Coordinates of C-alpha atoms in Angstrom, one line a residue:
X1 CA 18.2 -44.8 4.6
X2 CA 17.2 -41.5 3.4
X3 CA 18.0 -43.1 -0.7
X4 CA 15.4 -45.8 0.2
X5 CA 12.6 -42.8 0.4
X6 CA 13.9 -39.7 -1.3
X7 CA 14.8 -38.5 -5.1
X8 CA 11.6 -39.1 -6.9
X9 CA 10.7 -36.0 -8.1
X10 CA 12.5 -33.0 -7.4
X11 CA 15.9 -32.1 -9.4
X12 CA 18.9 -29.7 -8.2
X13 CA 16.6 -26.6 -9.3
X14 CA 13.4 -27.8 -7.5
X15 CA 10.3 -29.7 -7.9
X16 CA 9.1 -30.9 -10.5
X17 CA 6.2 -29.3 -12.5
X18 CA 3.0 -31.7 -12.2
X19 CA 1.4 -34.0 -14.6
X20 CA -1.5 -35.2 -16.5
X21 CA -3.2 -37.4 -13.5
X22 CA -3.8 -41.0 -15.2
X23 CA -6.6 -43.2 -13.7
X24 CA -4.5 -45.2 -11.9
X25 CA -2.9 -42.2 -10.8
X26 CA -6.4 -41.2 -9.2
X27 CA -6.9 -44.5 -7.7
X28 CA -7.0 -44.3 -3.5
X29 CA -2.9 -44.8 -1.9
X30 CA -3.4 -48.2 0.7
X31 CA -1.1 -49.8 3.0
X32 CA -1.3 -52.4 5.4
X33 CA 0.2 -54.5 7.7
X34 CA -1.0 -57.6 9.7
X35 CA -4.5 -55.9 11.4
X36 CA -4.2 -52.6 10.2
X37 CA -4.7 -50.7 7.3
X38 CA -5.0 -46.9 5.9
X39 CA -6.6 -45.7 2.9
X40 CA -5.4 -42.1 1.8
X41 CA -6.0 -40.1 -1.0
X42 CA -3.3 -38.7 -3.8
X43 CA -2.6 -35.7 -1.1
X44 CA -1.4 -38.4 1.5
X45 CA -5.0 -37.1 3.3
X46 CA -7.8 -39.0 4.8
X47 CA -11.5 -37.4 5.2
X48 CA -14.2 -38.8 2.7
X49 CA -15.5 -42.2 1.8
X50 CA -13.6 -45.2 3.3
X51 CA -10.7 -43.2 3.8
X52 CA -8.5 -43.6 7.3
X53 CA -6.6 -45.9 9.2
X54 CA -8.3 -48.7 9.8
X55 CA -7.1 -51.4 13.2
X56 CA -9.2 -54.8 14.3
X57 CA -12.0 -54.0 12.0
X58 CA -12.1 -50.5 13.7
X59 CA -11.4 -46.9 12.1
X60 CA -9.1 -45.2 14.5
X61 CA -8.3 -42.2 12.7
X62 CA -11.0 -40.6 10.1
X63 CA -9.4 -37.3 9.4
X64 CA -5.8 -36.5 8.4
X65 CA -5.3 -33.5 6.5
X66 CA -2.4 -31.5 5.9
X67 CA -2.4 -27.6 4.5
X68 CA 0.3 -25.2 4.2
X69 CA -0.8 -21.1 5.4
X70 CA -4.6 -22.4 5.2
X71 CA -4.0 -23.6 1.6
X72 CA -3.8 -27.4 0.7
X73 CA -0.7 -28.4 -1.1
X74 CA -0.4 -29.2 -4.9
X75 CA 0.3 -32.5 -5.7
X76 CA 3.0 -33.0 -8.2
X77 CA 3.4 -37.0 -7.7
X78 CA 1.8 -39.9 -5.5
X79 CA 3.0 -43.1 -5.2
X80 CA 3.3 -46.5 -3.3
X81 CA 6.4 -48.3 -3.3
X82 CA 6.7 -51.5 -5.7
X83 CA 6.4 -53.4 -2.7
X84 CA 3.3 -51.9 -0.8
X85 CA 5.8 -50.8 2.0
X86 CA 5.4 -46.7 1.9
X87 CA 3.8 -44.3 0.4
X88 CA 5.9 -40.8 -0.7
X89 CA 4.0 -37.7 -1.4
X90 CA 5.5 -35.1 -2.9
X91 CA 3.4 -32.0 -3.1
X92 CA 4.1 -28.0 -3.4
X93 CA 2.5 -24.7 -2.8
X94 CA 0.0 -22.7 -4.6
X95 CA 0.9 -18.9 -5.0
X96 CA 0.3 -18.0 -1.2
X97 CA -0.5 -14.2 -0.5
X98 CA -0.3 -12.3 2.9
X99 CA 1.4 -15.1 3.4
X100 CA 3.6 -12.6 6.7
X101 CA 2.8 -14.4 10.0
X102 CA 3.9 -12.0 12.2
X103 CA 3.3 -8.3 10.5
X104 CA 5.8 -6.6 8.3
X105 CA 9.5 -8.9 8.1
X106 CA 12.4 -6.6 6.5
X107 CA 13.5 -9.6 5.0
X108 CA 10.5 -9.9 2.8
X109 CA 9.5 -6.4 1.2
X110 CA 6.8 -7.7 -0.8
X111 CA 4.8 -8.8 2.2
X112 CA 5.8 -12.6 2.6
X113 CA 3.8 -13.3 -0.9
X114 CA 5.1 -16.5 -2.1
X115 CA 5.1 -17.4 -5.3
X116 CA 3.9 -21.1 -6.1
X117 CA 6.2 -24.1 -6.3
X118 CA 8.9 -22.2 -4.3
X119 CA 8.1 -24.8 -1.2
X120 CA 8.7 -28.6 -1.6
X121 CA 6.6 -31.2 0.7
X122 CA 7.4 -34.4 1.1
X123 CA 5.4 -36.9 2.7
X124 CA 6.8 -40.4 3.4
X125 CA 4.1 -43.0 5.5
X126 CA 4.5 -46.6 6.5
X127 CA 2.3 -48.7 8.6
X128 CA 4.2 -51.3 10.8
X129 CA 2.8 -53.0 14.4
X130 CA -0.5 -51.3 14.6
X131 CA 1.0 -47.8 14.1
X132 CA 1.4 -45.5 11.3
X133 CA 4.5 -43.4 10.8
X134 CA 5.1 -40.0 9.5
X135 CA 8.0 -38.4 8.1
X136 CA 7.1 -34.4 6.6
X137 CA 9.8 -32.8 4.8
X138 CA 10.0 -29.5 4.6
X139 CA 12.2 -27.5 1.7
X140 CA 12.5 -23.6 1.4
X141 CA 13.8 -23.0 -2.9
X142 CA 13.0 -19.4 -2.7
X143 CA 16.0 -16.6 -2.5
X144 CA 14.5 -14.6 0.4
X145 CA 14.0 -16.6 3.8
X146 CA 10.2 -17.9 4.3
X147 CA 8.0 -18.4 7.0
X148 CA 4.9 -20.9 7.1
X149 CA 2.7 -22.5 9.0
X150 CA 1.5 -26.0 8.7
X151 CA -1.5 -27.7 10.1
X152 CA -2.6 -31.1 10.2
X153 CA -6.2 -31.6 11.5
X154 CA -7.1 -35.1 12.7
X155 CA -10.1 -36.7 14.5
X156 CA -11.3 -40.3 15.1
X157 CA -14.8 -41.3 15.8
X158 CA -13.7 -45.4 15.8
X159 CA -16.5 -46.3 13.5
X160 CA -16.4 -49.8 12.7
X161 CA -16.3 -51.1 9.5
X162 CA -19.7 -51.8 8.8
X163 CA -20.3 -47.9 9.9
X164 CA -18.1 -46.7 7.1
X165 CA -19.4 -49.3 4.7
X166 CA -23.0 -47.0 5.4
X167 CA -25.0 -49.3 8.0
X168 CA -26.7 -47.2 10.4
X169 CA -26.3 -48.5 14.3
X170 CA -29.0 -47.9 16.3
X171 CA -26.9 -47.1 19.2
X172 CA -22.9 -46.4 19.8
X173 CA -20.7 -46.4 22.5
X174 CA -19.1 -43.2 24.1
X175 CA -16.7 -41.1 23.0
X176 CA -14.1 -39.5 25.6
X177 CA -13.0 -36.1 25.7
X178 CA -9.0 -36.1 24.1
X179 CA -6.1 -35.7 26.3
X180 CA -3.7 -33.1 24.8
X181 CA -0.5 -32.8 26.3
X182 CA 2.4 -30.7 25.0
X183 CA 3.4 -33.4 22.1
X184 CA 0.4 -35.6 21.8
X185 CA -3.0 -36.1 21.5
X186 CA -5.0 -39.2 23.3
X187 CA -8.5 -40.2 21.5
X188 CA -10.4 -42.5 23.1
X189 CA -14.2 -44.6 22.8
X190 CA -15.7 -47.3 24.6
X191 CA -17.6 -49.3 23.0
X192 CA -21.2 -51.6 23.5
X193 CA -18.2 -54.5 24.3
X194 CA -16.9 -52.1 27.2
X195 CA -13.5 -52.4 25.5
X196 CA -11.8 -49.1 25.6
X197 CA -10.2 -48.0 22.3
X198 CA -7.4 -45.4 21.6
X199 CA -6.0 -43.7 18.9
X200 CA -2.0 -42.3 20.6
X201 CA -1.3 -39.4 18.0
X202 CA 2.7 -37.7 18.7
X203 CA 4.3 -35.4 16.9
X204 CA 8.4 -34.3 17.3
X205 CA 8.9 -31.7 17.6
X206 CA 6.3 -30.4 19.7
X207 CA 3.6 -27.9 17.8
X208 CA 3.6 -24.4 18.6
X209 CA -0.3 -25.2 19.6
X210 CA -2.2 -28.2 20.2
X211 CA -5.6 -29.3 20.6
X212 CA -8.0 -32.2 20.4
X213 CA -8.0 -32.1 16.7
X214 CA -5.3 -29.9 15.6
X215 CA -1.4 -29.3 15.3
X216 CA 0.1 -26.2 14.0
X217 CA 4.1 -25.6 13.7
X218 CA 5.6 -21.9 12.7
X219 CA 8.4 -22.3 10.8
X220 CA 10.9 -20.6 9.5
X221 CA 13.6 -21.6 6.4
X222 CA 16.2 -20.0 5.1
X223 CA 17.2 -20.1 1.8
X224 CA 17.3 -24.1 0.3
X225 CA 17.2 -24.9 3.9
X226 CA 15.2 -28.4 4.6
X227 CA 12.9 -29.1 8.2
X228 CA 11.4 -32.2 9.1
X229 CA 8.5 -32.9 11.3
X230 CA 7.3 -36.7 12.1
X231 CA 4.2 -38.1 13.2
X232 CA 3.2 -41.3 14.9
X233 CA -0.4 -42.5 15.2
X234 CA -0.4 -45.7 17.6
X235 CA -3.3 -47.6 17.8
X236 CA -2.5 -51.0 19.4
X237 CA -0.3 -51.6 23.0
X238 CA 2.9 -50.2 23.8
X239 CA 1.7 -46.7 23.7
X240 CA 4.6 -43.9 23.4
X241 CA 7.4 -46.6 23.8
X242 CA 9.5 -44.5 21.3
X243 CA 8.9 -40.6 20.4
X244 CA 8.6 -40.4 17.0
X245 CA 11.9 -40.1 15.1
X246 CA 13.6 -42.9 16.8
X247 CA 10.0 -45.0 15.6
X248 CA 9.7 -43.5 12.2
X249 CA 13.6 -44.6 11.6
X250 CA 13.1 -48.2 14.0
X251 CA 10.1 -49.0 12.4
X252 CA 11.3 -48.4 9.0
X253 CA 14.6 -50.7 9.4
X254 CA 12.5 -53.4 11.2
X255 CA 9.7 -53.1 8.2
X256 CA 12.3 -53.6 5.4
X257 CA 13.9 -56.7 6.9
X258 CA 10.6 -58.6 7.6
X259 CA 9.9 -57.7 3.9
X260 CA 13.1 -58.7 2.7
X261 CA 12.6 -61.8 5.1
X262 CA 9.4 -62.8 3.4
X263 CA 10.3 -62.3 0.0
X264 CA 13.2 -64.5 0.2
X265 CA 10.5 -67.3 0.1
X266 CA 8.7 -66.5 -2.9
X267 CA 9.7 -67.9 -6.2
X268 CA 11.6 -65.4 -8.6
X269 CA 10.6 -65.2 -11.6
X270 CA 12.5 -63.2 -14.5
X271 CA 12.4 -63.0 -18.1
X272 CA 13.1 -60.3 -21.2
X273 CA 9.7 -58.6 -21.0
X274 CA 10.7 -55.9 -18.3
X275 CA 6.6 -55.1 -18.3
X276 CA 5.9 -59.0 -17.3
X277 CA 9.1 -59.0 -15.0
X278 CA 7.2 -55.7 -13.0
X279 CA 3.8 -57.7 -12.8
X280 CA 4.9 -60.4 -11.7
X281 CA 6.6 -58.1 -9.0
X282 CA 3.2 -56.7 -8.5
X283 CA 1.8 -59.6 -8.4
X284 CA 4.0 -61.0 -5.5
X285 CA 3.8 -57.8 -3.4
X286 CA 0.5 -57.6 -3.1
X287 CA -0.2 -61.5 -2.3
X288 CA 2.2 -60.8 0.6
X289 CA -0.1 -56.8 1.5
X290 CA -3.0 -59.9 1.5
X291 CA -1.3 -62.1 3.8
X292 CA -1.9 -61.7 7.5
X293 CA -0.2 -63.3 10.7
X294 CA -2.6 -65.3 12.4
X295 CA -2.8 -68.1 15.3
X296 CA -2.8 -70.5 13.0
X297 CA 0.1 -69.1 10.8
X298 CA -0.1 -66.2 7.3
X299 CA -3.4 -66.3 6.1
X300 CA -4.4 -64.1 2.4
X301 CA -7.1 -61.6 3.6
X302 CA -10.0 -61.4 1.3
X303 CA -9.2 -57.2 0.3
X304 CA -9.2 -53.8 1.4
X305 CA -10.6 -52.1 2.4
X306 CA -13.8 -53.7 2.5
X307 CA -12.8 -57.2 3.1
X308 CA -9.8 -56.7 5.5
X309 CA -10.7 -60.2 7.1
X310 CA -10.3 -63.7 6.5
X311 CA -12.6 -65.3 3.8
X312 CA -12.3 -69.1 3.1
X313 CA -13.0 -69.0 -0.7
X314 CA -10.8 -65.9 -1.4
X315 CA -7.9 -67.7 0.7
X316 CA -8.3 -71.1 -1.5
X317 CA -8.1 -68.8 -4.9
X318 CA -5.4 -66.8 -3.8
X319 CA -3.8 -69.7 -2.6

């Protein structure tokens, strides 16, 4: 399973050196599935503009950002998958100084500086059943064992999407103080409808410290030595039913074969122009990112993130 989401960009001696960023390159990472959807930036981020993860017309998480020893990551690639399935980051770090977390380390003599591309991250995100799920790679390519901490801040203030398009609402529901526990974090609001919405956010392994709108883990990597950290964000029922890498690996299996399910349907299409073979590919993934399980059977949603709803003119053309 690990082939499905791994060896994009880093060789035997490390990752990659970034690019020239293309247009399309710059052009906001989306997924979705049935009723939910998430709009993230090249970094794998959310926290400007329509960005976030998006349930039932409702934005359940509005900041998701990830930075290595205070520092945000480099990117060195971005990428959805061909068909609209996951999203893999791979990023690196800048040249980090007094970089030590815990005083002077006889290992390191020059102070814990770290030069930059010496740590590989990799990000791989799905969406799947009203949840979004996390898997954050970790690798050390330095000589000399390393020590960092990462934080991931996070915050939901379940805007709906009229709110994010820019309409101003006279008056708002109430937003509930978060439940932390040692492992996750419980957002809540209730809205003018009195219906009680939550945002479930889990991490495993625990953080060394947890609050209402922030993880941090200390690690520590040896030489070439990989960690991995995942995160679930659950925003429909069936809270905490799995932690979260039993769901990140379920969810992923379960994902694939409703994909490969669906796809067996379609019409294939093939011909000697590799670059008409890939949009017609394309073409065919994101019809089915479009289509959404309703009462009355798949119906093509109008577009996202905007539009994330039925529409009966867009459903006839795409149709």
């Amino acid at each position: 399973m690990d082939g499905l989401m791994d060896g994009r960009t880093d060789g035997p001696d490390g990752p990659a050196a970034a690019e020239a960023v293309s247009l399309q390159e710059q052009r906001p990472r989306t997924l979705k599935h049935g009723d939910t959807f998430a709009v993230f930036d090249r970094n794998g981020d959310a926290g400007g503009g329509a960005e976030g993860i998006f349930h039932l017309d409702t934005r359940h998480l509005s900041l998701l950002r990830l930075t290595v020893d205070g520092t945000r990551p480099v990117l060195l690639s971005s990428t959805v998958r061909d068909d609209n399935a996951v999203l893999v980051c791979d990023l690196t770090n800048p040249d980090l100084t007094n970089h030590d977390l815990t005083g002077p380390d006889p290992a390191n003599p020059d102070g814990g500086r770290v030069l930059r591309d010496l740590l590989h991250v990799r990000r791989t995100r799905f969406l799947w059943n009203a949840r979004a799920f996390e898997r954050l790679a970790l690798s050390n390519y330095d000589i000399a064992p390393r020590r960092f901490r990462v934080r991931i801040d996070f915050a939901a203030a379940f805007a709906d999407i009229f709110e994010v398009r820019g309409a101003v609402r006279p008056r708002r529901g109430t937003l509930h103080p978060a439940a932390v526990t040692a492992d996750s974090v419980t957002l809540a609001y209730t809205g003018l409808d009195d219906r009680r919405r939550e945002t479930w956010v889990t991490f495993e392994p625990a953080p060394a410290r947890l609050t209402a709108g922030q993880a941090e883990f200390d690690l520590a990597l040896a030489p070439h030595e990989r960690r991995t950290l995942f995160l679930k964000i659950d925003c429909g029922p069936g809270y905490g039913l799995r932690a979260p890498r039993a769901a990140f690996f379920g969810g992923f299996r379960d994902a694939r074969r409703a994909l490969r399910a669906t796809a067996s349907r379609a019409a294939a299409v093939s011909s000697s122009n590799e670059g008409f073979n890939e949009t017609v590919r394309r073409s065919v993934s994101d019809l089915y990112m479009l289509a959404t399980e309703t009462e009355d059977g798949p119906y093509p949603y109008a577009g996202i993130p905007w539009f994330s709803t039925p529409f009966g003119r867009d459903g006839i053309i795409s149709a």
